[in-house]
XYZ file of C-alpha atoms in Angstrom:
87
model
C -3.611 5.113 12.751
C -1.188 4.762 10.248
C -1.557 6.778 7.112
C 0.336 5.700 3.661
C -0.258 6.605 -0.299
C 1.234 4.593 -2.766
C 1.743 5.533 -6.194
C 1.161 2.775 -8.986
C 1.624 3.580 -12.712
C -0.917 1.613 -14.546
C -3.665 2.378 -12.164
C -5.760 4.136 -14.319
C -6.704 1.287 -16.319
C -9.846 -0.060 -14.882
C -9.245 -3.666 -15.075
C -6.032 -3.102 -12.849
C -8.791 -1.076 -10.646
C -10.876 -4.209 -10.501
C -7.604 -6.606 -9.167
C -7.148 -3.770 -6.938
C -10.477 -4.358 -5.424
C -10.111 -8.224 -5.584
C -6.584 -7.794 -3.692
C -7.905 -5.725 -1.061
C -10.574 -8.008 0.095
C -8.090 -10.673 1.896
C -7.413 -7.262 4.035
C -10.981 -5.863 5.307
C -9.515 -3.994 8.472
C -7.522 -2.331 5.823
C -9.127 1.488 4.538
C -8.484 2.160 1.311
C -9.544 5.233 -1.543
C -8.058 5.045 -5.207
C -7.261 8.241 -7.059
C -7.365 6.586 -10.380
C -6.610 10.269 -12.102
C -3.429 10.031 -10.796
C -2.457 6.235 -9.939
C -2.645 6.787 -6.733
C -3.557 4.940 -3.501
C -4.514 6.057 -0.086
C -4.330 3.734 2.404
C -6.054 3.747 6.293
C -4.589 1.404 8.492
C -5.810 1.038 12.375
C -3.515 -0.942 14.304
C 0.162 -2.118 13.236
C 0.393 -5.494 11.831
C -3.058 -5.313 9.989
C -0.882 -4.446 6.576
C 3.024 -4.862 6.052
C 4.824 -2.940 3.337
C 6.280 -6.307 2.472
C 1.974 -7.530 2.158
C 1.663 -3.947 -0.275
C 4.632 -4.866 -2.716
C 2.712 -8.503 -2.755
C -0.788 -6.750 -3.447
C 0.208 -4.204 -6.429
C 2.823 -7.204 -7.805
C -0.295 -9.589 -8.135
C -1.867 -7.446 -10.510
C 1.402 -6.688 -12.152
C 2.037 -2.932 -10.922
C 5.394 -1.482 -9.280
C 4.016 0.297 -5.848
C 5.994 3.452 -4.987
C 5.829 4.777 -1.629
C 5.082 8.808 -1.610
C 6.517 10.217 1.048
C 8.370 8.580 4.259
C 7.238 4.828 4.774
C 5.844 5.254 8.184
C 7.544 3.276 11.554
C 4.405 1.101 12.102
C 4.228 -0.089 8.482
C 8.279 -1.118 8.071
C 9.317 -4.748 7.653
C 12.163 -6.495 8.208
C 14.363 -6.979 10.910
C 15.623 -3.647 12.430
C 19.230 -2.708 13.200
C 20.768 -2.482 16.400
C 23.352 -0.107 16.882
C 26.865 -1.518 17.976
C 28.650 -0.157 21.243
């Protein structure tokens, strides 16, 4: 299980809360709990692939937000190609 919080400035207001909601329901395997004190977003996700960060950016961008990640963005989670190192 992958664990993530993201940290939205803007939260608080309740209509954001609402396109929150509205986001979150194109991803039902996704767990989510809102900490709307302190913009914040917990996230539960079960297997790798069921949310990208790439697919968060996308969900707090639709309802005009800029999603920080707290804390290290976990392996599972990355997107984008990764690097191979060169011999």
């Amino acid at each position: 299980m992958i664990e993530v919080q993201i940290y939205a400035p803007g939260l608080r207001k309740e209509s954001a809360i609402m396109q929150l909601r509205s986001q979150m329901d194109h991803f039902p395997q996704v767990r989510y709990k809102v900490d709307s004190r302190h913009d914040l977003v917990y996230f539960e996700i079960d297997q790798h692939g069921d949310l990208s960060q790439e697919e968060i950016h996308q969900i707090f961008e639709a309802i005009d937000l800029s999603p920080r990640f707290v804390g290290q963005i976990p392996d599972g989670l990355r997107s984008g190609s990764e690097t191979k190192r060169l011999i």
